[in-house]
Every structure is written in structure tokens, then in C-alpha cells.
GROMACS .gro file of C-alpha atoms in nm:
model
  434
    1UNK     CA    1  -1.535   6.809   3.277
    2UNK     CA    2  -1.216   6.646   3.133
    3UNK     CA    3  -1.046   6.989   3.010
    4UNK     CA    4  -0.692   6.940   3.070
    5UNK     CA    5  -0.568   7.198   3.346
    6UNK     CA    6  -0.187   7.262   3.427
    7UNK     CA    7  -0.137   7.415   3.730
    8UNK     CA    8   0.242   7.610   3.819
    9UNK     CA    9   0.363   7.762   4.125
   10UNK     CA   10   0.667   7.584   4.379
   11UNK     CA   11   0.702   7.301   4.637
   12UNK     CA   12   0.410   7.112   4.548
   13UNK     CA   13   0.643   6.814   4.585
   14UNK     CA   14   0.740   6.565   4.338
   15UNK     CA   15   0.553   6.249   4.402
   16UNK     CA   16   0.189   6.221   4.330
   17UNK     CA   17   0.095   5.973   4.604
   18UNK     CA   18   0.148   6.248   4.841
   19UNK     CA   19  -0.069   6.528   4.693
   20UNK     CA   20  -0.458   6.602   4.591
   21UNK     CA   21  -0.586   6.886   4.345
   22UNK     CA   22  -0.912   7.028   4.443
   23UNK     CA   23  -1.228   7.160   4.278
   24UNK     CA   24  -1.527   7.234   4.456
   25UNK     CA   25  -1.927   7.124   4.336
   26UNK     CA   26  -2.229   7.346   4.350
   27UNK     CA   27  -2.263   7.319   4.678
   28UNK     CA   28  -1.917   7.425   4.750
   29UNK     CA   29  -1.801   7.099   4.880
   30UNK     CA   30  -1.435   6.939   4.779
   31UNK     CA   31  -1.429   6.722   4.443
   32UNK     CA   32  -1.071   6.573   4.402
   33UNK     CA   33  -0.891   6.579   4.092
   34UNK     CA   34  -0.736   6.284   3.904
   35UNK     CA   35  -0.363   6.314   3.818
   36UNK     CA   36  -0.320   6.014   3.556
   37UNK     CA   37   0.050   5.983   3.537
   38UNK     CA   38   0.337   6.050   3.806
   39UNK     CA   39   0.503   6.260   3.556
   40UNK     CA   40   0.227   6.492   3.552
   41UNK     CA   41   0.273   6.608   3.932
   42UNK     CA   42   0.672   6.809   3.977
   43UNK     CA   43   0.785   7.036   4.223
   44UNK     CA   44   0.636   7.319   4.013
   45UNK     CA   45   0.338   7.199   3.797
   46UNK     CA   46   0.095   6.993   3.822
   47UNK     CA   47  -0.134   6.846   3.521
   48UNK     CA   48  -0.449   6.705   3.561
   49UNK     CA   49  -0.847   6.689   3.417
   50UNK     CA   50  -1.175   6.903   3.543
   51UNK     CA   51  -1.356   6.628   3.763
   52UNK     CA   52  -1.678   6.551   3.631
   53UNK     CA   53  -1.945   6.747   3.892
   54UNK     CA   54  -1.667   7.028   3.907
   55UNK     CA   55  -1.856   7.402   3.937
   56UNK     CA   56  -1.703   7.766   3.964
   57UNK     CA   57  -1.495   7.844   4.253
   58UNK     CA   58  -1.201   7.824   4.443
   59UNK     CA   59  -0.949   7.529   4.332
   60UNK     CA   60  -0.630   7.472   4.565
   61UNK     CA   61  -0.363   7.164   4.621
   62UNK     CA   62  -0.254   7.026   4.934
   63UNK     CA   63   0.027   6.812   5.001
   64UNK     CA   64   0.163   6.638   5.315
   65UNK     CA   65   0.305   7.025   5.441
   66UNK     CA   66  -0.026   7.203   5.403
   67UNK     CA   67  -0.237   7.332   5.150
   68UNK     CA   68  -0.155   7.630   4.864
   69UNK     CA   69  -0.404   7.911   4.830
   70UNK     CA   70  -0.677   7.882   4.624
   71UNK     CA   71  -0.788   8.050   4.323
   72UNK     CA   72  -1.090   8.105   4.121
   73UNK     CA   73  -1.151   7.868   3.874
   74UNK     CA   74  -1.437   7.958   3.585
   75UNK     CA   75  -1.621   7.642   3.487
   76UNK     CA   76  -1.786   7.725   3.144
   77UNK     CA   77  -2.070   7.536   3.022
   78UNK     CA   78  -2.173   7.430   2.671
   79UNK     CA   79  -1.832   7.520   2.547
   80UNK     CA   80  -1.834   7.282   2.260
   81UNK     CA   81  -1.741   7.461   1.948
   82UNK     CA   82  -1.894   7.442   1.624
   83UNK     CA   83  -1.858   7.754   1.356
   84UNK     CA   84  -2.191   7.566   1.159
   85UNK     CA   85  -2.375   7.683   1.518
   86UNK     CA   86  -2.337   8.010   1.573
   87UNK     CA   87  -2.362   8.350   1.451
   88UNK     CA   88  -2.138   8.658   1.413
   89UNK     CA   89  -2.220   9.002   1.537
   90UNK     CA   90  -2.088   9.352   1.523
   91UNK     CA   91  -1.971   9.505   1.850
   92UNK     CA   92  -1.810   9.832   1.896
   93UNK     CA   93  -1.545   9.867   1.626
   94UNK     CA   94  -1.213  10.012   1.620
   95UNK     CA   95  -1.165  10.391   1.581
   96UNK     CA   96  -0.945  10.331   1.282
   97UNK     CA   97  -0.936  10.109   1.021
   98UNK     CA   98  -0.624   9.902   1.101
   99UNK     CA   99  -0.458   9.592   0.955
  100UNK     CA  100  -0.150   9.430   1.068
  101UNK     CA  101  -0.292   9.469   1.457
  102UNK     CA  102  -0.234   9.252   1.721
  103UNK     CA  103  -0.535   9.174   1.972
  104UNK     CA  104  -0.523   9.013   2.331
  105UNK     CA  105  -0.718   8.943   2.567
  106UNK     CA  106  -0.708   8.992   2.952
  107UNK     CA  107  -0.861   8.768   3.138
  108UNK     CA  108  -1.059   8.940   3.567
  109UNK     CA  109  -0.884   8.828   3.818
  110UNK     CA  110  -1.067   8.805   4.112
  111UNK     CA  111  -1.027   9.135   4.342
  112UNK     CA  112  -0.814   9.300   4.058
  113UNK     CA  113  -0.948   9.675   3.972
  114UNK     CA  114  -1.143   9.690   3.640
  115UNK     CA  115  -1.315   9.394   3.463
  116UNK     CA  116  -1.229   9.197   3.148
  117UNK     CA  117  -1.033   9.394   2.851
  118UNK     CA  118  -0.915   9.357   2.474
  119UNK     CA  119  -0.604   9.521   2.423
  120UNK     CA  120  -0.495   9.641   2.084
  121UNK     CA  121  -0.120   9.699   1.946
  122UNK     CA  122  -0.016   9.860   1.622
  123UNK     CA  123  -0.128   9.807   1.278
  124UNK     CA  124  -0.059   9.998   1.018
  125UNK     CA  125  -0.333  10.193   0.726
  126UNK     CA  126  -0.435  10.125   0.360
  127UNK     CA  127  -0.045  10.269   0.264
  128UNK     CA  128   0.091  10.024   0.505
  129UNK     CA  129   0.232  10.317   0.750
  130UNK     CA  130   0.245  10.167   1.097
  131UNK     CA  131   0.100  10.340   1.412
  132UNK     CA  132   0.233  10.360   1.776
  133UNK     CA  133  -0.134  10.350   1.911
  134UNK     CA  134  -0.262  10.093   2.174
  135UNK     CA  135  -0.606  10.099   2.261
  136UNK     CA  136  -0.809   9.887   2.494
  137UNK     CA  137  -1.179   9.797   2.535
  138UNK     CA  138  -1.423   9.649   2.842
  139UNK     CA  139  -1.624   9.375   2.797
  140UNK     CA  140  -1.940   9.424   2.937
  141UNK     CA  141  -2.191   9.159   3.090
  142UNK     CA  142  -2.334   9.060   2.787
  143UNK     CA  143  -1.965   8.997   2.572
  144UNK     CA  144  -2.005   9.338   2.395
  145UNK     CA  145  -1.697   9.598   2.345
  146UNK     CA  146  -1.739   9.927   2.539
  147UNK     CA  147  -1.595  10.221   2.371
  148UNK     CA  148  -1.208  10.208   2.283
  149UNK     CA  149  -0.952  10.407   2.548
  150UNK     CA  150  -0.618  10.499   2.442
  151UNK     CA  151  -0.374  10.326   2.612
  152UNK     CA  152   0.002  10.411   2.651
  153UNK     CA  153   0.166  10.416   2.295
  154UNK     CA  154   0.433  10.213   2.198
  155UNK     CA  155   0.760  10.367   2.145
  156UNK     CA  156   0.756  10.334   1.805
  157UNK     CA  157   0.505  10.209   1.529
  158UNK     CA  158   0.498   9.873   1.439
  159UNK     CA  159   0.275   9.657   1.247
  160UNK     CA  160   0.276   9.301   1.130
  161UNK     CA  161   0.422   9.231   1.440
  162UNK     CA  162   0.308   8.942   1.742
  163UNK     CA  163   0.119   9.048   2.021
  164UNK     CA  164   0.113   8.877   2.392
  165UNK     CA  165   0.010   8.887   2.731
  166UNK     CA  166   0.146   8.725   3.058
  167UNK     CA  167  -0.113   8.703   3.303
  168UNK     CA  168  -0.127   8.523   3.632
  169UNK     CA  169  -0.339   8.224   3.474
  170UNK     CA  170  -0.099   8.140   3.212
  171UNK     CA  171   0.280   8.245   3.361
  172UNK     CA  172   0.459   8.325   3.710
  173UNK     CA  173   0.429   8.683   3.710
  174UNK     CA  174   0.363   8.961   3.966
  175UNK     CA  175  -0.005   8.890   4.090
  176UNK     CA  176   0.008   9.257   4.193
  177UNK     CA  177  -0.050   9.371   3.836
  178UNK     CA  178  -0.299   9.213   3.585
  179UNK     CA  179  -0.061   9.168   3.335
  180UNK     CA  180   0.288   9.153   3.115
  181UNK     CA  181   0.228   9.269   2.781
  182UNK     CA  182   0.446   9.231   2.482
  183UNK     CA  183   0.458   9.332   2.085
  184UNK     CA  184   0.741   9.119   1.945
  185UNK     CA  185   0.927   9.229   1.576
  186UNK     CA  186   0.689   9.388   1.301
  187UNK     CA  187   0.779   9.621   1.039
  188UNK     CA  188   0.895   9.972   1.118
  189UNK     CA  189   0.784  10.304   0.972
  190UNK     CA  190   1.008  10.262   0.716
  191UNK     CA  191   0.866   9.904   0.579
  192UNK     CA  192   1.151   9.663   0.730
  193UNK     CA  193   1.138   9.391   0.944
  194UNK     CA  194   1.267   9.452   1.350
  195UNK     CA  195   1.408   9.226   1.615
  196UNK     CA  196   1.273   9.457   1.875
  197UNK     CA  197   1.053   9.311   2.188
  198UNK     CA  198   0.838   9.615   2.378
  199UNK     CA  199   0.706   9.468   2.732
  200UNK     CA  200   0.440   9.713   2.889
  201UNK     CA  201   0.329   9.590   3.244
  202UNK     CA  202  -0.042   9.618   3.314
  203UNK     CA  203  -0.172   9.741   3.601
  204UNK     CA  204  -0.455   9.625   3.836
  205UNK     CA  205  -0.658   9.918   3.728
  206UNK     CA  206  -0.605   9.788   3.330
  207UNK     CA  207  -0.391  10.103   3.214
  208UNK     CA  208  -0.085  10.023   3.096
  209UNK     CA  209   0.137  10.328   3.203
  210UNK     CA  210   0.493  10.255   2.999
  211UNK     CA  211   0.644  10.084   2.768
  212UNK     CA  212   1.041   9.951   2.758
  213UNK     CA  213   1.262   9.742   2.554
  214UNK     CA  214   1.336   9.409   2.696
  215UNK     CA  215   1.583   9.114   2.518
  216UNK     CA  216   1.537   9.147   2.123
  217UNK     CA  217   1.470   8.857   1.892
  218UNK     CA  218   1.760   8.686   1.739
  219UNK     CA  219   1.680   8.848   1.386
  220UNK     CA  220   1.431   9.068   1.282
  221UNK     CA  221   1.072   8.940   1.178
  222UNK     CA  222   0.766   9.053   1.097
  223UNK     CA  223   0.426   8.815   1.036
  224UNK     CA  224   0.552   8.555   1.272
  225UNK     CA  225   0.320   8.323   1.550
  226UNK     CA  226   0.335   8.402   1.876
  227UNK     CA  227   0.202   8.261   2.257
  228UNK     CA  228   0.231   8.214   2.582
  229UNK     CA  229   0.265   7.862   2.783
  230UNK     CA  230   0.411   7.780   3.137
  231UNK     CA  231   0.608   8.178   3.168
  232UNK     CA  232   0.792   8.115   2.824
  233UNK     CA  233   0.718   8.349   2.544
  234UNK     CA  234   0.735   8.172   2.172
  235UNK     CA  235   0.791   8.277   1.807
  236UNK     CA  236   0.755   8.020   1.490
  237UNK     CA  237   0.822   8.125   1.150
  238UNK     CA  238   0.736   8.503   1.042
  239UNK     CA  239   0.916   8.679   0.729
  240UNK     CA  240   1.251   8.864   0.732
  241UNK     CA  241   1.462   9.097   0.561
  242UNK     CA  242   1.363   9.099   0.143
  243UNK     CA  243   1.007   8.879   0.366
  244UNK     CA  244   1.182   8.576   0.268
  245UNK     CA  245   0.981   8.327   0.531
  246UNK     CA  246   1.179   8.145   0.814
  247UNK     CA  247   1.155   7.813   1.003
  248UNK     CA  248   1.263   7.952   1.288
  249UNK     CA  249   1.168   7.921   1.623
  250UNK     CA  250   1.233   8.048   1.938
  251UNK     CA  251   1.153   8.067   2.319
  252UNK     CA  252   1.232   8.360   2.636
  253UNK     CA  253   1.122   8.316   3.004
  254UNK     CA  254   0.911   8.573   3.146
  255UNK     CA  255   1.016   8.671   3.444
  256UNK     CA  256   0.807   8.761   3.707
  257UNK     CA  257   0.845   9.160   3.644
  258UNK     CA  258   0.797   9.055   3.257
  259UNK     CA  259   1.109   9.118   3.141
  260UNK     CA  260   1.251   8.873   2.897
  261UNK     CA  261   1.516   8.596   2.942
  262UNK     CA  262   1.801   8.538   2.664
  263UNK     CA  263   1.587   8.365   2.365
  264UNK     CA  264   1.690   8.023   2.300
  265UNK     CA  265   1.671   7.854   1.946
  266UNK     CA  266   1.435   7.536   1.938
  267UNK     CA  267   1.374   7.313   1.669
  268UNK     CA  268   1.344   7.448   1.351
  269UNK     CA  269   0.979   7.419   1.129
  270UNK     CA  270   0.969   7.158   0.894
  271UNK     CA  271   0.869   7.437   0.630
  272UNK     CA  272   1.002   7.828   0.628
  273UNK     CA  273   0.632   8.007   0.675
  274UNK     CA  274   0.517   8.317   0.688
  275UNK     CA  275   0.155   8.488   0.789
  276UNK     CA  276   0.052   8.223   0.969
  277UNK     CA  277  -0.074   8.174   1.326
  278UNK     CA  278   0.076   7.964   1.695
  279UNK     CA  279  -0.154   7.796   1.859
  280UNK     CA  280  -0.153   7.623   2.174
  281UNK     CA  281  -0.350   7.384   2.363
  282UNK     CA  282  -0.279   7.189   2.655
  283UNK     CA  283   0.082   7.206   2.541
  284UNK     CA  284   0.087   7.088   2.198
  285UNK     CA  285   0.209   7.407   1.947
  286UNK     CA  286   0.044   7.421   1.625
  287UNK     CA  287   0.118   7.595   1.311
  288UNK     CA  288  -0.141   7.591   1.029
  289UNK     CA  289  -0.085   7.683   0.692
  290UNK     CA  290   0.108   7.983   0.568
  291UNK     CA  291   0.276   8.130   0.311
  292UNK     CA  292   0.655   7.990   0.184
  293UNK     CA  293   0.713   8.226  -0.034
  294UNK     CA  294   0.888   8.572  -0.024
  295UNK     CA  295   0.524   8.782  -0.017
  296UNK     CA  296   0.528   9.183   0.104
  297UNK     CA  297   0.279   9.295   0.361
  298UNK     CA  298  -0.020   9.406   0.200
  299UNK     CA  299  -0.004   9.177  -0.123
  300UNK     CA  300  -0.311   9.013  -0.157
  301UNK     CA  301  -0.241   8.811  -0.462
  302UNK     CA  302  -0.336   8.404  -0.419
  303UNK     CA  303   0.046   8.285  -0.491
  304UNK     CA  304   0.073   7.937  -0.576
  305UNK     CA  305   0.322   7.913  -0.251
  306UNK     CA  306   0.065   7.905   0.030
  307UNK     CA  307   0.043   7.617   0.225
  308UNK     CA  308  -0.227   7.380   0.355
  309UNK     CA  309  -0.014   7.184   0.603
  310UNK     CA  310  -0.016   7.189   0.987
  311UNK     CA  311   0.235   7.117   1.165
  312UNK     CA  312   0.222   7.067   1.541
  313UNK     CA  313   0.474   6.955   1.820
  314UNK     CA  314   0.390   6.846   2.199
  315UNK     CA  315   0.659   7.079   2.429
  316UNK     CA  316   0.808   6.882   2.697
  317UNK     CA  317   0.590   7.000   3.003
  318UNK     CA  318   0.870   6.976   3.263
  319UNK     CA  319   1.125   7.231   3.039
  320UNK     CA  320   0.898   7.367   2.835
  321UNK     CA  321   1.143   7.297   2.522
  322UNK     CA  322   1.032   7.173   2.182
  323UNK     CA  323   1.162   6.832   2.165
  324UNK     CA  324   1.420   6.752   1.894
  325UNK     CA  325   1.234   6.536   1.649
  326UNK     CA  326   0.851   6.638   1.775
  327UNK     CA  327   0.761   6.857   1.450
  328UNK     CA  328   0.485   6.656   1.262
  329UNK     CA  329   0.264   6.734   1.014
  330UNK     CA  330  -0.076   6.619   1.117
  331UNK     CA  331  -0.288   6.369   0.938
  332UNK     CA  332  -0.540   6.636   0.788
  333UNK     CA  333  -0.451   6.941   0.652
  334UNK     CA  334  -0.683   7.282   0.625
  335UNK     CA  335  -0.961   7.251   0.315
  336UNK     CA  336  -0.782   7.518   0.131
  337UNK     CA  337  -0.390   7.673   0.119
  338UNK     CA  338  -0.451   7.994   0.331
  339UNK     CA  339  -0.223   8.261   0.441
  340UNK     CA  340  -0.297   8.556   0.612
  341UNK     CA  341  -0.567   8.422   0.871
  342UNK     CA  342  -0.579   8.338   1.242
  343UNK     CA  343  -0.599   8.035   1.445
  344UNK     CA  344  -0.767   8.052   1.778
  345UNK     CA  345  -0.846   7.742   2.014
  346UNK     CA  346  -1.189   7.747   2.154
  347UNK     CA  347  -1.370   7.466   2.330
  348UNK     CA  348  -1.110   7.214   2.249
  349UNK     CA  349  -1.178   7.310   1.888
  350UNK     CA  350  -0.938   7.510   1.631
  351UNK     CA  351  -1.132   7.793   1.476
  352UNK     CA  352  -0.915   7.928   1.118
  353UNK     CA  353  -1.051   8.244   1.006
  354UNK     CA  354  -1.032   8.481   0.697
  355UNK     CA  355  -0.719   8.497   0.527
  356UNK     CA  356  -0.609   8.445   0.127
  357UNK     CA  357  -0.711   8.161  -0.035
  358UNK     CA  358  -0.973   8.057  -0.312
  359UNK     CA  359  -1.313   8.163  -0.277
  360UNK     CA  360  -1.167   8.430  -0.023
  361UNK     CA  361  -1.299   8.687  -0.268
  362UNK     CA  362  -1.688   8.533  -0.195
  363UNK     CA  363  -1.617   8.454   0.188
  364UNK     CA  364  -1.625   8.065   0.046
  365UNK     CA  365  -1.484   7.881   0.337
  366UNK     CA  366  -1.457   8.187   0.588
  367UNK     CA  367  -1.435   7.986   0.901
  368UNK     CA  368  -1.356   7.621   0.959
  369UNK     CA  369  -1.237   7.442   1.212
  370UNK     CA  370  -1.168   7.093   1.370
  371UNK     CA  371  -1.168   6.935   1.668
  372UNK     CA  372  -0.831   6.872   1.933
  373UNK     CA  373  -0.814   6.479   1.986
  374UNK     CA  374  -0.711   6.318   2.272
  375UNK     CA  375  -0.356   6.248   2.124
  376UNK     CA  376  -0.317   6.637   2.048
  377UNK     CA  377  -0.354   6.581   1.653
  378UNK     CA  378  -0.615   6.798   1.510
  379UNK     CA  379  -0.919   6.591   1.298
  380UNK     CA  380  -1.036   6.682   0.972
  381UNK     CA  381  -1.157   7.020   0.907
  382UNK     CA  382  -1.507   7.108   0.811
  383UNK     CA  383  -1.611   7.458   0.680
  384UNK     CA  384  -1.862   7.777   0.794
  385UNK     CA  385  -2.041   7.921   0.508
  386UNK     CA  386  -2.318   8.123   0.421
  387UNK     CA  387  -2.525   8.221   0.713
  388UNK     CA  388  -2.211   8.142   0.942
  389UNK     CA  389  -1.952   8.382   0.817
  390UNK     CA  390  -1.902   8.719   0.949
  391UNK     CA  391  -1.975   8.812   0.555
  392UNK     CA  392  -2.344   8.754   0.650
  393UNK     CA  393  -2.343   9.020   0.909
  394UNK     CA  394  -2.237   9.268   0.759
  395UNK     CA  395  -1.878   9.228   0.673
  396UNK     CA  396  -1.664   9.207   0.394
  397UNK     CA  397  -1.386   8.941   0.276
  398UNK     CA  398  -1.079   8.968   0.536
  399UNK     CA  399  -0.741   8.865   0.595
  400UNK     CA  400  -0.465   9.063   0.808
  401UNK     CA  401  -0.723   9.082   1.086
  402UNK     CA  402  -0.647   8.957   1.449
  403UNK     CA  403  -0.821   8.707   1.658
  404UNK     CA  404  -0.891   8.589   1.979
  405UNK     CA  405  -1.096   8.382   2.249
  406UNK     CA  406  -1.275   8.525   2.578
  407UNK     CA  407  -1.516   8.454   2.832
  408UNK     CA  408  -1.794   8.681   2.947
  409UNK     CA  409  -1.930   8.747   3.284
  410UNK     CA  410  -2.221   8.475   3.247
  411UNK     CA  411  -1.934   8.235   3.144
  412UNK     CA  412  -1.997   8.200   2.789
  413UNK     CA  413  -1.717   8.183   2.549
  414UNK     CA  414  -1.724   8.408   2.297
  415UNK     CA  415  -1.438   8.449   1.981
  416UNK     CA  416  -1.360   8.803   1.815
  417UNK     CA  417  -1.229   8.860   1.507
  418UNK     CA  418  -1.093   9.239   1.456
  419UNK     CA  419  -1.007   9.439   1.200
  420UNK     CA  420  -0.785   9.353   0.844
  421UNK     CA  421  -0.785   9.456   0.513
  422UNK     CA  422  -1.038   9.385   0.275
  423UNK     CA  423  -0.950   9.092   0.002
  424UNK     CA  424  -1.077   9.277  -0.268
  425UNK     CA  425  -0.922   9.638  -0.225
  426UNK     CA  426  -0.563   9.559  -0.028
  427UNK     CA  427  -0.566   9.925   0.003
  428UNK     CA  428  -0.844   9.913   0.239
  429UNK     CA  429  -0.826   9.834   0.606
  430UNK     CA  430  -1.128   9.748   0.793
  431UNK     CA  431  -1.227   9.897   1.153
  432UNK     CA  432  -1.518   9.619   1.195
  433UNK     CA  433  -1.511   9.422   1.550
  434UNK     CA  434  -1.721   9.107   1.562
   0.00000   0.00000   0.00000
């Protein structure tokens, strides 16, 4: 209970005395939902707090007109996150060693085809040659990989690009397919940076059956953050032409058949950055470390122009726009300047992973991770070492890898770190899933 929960669709009204969110307890009865502030009920969203008693099921609003269909809500339990508590695993890895990849994860939808997958887009091999493949796994019961499909393949190869997905839970898009997936920028075959943005819807039996070009970035970038909140699609930072780093940052609507809106600028970084990750939570975007220096894909040398920092800004939750002004640096910054790693958010924690930076070379500080406070700063980071680190397992020293966050059939959150290059020998990708 207490997860924040923003709910979209249209006419819920705009005046909270006049409307009630509903969860439903173990027993299936109503439990109503507390919206704190009237700006947090519109016409089109609604933000408000899992009530304490809340279990799986259907959630729904109704307002003085009648009530919205429901839809399944997944209570998880025990989802407090701590790297120092758990321990990595090997699941099915990928087919070829790949670094540069971009991972996401699509969520069941109740009554939609096929269950739960991990789509993979890109990457490129040890001599830094993209690949047009796409490849997708099924999570089974247990949060293991089934054995990798080949999906449609992209039109051309990328790598070092940002990866995406649209789904009904987190945008307005066609609830007759499972998905809207994109693969923004990257390098081309030939080593540069592209503008291009490939959209690929995905169907309700999980194949994805073709891929177009929709609106293209407003310059070409590879290494950049990308995600998804309330149907708008955003990029921070990334590396351009010559991989000098940018502050950019942009935002496109996804429209319901996922093609893109024109991409508006937002408020620039307060630091160009490069190889870094976008995180989001709840609304507040947040960009941790990085590299501000003019580095080539591949290099693995610990330049003294990485970054520590984090930087976050709270979007406005009506537009959906960064606010001009709202880029902060946060109180605490990582334990060590890192570039090259992911960020994912995972029980109200942020979980950094691999990735350059001192120690890398002994898997010193693999994982850490701090908590999200109420106010939407981060708190001080602690580290994962030793038994904790995917090093431990099995594994080798990793940065170039992708990341995510899912949830298996019993409910249990789970966090996947996939593929990379190895920190020792740049010239040697890594097929390892864990």
C-alpha cells in the first residue's frame, strides 16, 4: 500500500468531490482510494495511492455519470528492494553475444494471447558491427527466460540506440494489440550516429509482424536515455556526430496506433551526458551519472570525464512537459563516476548496475542503489558486493549491457540484467542473461 498509481483515460471529470477510485480486498469487496490533492483528479488522469488492505483484482472509477471499466490491477508483495538481499542467477541467455542492445519488457494483459515477454533490439558484436535482429523471450511461472524466438528484424541495424514500449498500462494506445514498440537513434552499420525512430506494433499473440519509420529525432544520437510516461515518448542526453555528448532533451506523443507526434524540445540537462540511463518514477525523470566527454562506443577506458551527479526533474502531470527551471541535481550523488550502466526503478528503489568506473575491473561496487523519497529525491546510495553481484554467479565485469524490471506470474518482482561487453576485453560481448 501507498505506491503512487496514475490512472489516464477521458471524462473522468475534473473535480474530485465528485469521483471515487476503487480497489478491491481479498474478499473482493470495494476499498476506496484516497486522492490527496484536487489537482491530482483532471478530465483525463487521475493520481492517487494503493489503499492499505488493497489485493489483486479489478480497479475501476466512478463518477456522478457512471462507472469506467475496470482493469486488473497486480498487487505485489514484499516488493521492497535491497541489492545486499538477494541473489543473481543465470537464465536462458542470448543466442549471441551482443552489446549495445536494448531490452523491454511486456507486461500480460488480461485476456491478451501469449503471456509475459522480453523483447530484444539490436546490438552490435566485439567489432562494433550492428545487427537488425530482434528476438523475444517468455517468462515462465517461475521468472525464468524460455528459449529466444526471432522476431521481425528491424529495417536496418542499429546499436547503441534506446529501446521502448507503449503498452496499455503506461500510454493510450490500441488495447487491441499488446504493444507499441520503438528503437530510437543508435549508430548505423557504418559507425555514425542516426535520428531515425522504428515503431513496430505488437500484437496480442506477442509477434511483432513489421516495422516502419515514424517522426525522426531532431538530430542524430546514439547512447541516449529513453522512457515512457502518460503516452509521451522521452530522450535525455546521448552522444552525436564526432560522440560529442548533448544536454538535450526531448518529448513525442504516442498516438494510439503508435506512431509518433512532432518531438518537442524541453529543457535542456544541466550537464551534456552521454551513456547514461532515464529513469522514471511516479513522474519524476532521473538521469544518473554519465559520461561528458567525447568517448566512442566500445572504449572502455576510465576517462577522468565521467560523472557522479544525478540530476532529476518532476514533469508537470497535467502536460506532461519538463518544467522550465525543474532540473536539479539531487542531494547525493552515485558512490563512484560511472558511465556505461543502467538504472532501473524497482520497489520504489533505484537499482545502478555495471558500467565503467573504479573497481569495475573486480566487480567492486557492481550494484547499488537507493531509495525514492517521498519528495521524489533519491537518498544516499549504498553498494552490492561480493556475494551480491552477478560476478558471484558466474559472470564477468560488464558495462554496455541492458536492464530492466518485471513481474512473474506468482507476483514477485524480479530485475534482469542482459548482455554487454566485458570490462576487461572491450572486444568481447557477453550473451549472459541474469
Amino acid at each position: 500500500s501507498g505506491s503512487t498509481v496514475i490512472l489516464e483515460g477521458k471524462a473522468f471529470g475534473d473535480q474530485v468531490a465528485f469521483g471515487q477510485v476503487f480497489f478491491v480486498d481479498g474478499a473482493g469487496l470495494p476499498v476506496e482510494a484516497t486522492v490527496a490533492l484536487e489537482d491530482n483528479w483532471t478530465n483525463e488522469f487521475v493520481v492517487t495511492t494503493v489503499p492499505a488492505g488493497a489485493e489483486t483484482g479489478p480497479l475501476w472509477i466512478e463518477t456522478p455519470t457512471g462507472a469506467t471499466d475496470s482493469i486488473e490491477f497486480r498487487v505485489t508483495q514484499s516488493a521492497s528492494f535491497s541489492p545486499s538481499q538477494i541473489n543473481w542467477t543465470a537464465t536462458t541467455p542470448l543466442p549471441e553475444a551482443l552489446q549495445g542492445l536494448g531490452a523491454v519488457y511486456l507486461p500480460v494483459e488480461t485476456g491478451a494471447g501469449a503471456g509475459q515477454l522480453v523483447f530484444v533490439t539490436g546490438g552490435a558484436d566485439g567489432a562494433l558491427s550492428p545487427t537488425t535482429t530482434v528476438r523475444y523471450s517468455e517468462i515462465d511461472a517461475t521468472g525464468q527466460f524460455s528459449a529466444w524466438t526471432d522476431g521481425q528484424s528491424l529495417p536496418a541495424a542499429r546499436a547503441f540506440h534506446g529501446a521502448a514500449l507503449a503498452t496499455p498500462f503506461n500510454a493510450l494506445v490500441d488495447t487491441l494489440q499488446a504493444g507499441q514498440l520503438f528503437v530510437v537513434g543508435g549508430i548505423d552499420d557504418t559507425g555514425a550516429p542516426t535520428s531515425t525512430v522504428y515503431h513496430s506494433p505488437v500484437e496480442l499473440d506477442r509477434t511483432n509482424p513489421v516495422w516502419s519509420e515514424v517522426t525522426p529525432l531532431p538530430q542524430p544520437l546514439h547512447s541516449m536515455g529513453v522512457t515512457v510516461f502518460r503516452s509521451w515518448l522521452y530522450v535525455a542526453g546521448g552522444a552525436g556526430p564526432g560522440n560529442a555528448p548533448s544536454d538535450a532533451v526531448y518529448r513525442a506523443r504516442i498516438q494510439e496506433d503508435g506512431s509518433l507526434g512532432p518531438w518537442e524540445t524541453q529543457p535542456a540537462l544541466p550537464i551534456a551526458v552521454a551513456y547514461t540511463s532515464l529513469a522514471q518514477s511516479a513522474g519524476v525523470l532521473y538521469v544518473p551519472g554519465g559520461e561528458t566527454g567525447a568517448v566512442a562506443p566500445g572504449d572502455a577506458t576510465l576517462t577522468a570525464t565521467r560523472t557522479s551527479d544525478i540530476v532529476y526533474a518532476p514533469l508537470d502531470l497535467r502536460t506532461g512537459e519538463v518544467p522550465i527551471g525543474s532540473w536539479a541535481a539531487n542531494s547525493s550523488s552515485l558512490i563512484k563516476n560511472r558511465s556505461s550502466h543502467t538504472a532501473v526503478v524497482a520497489g520504489g528503489w533505484v537499482l545502478v548496475s555495471g558500467g565503467l568506473y573504479n573497481g569495475a575491473a573486480n566487480s567492486s561496487t557492481e550494484h547499488s542503489y537507493a531509495a525514492i523519497q517521498v519528495d521524489g529525491t533519491l537518498a544516499s546510495f549504498g553498494g552490492a558486493t561480493g556475494s551480491q553481484t552477478i560476478a558471484a554467479a558466474g559472470g564477468v565485469p560488464f558495462f554496455h549491457h541492458a536492464a530492466l524490471q518485471y513481474v512473474d506470474a506468482s507476483l514477485e518482482a524480479h530485475v534482469v540484467v542482459l548482455g554487454g561487453t566485458a570490462v576487461s576485453d572491450p572486444a568481447t560481448p557477453i550473451a549472459d542473461v541474469y
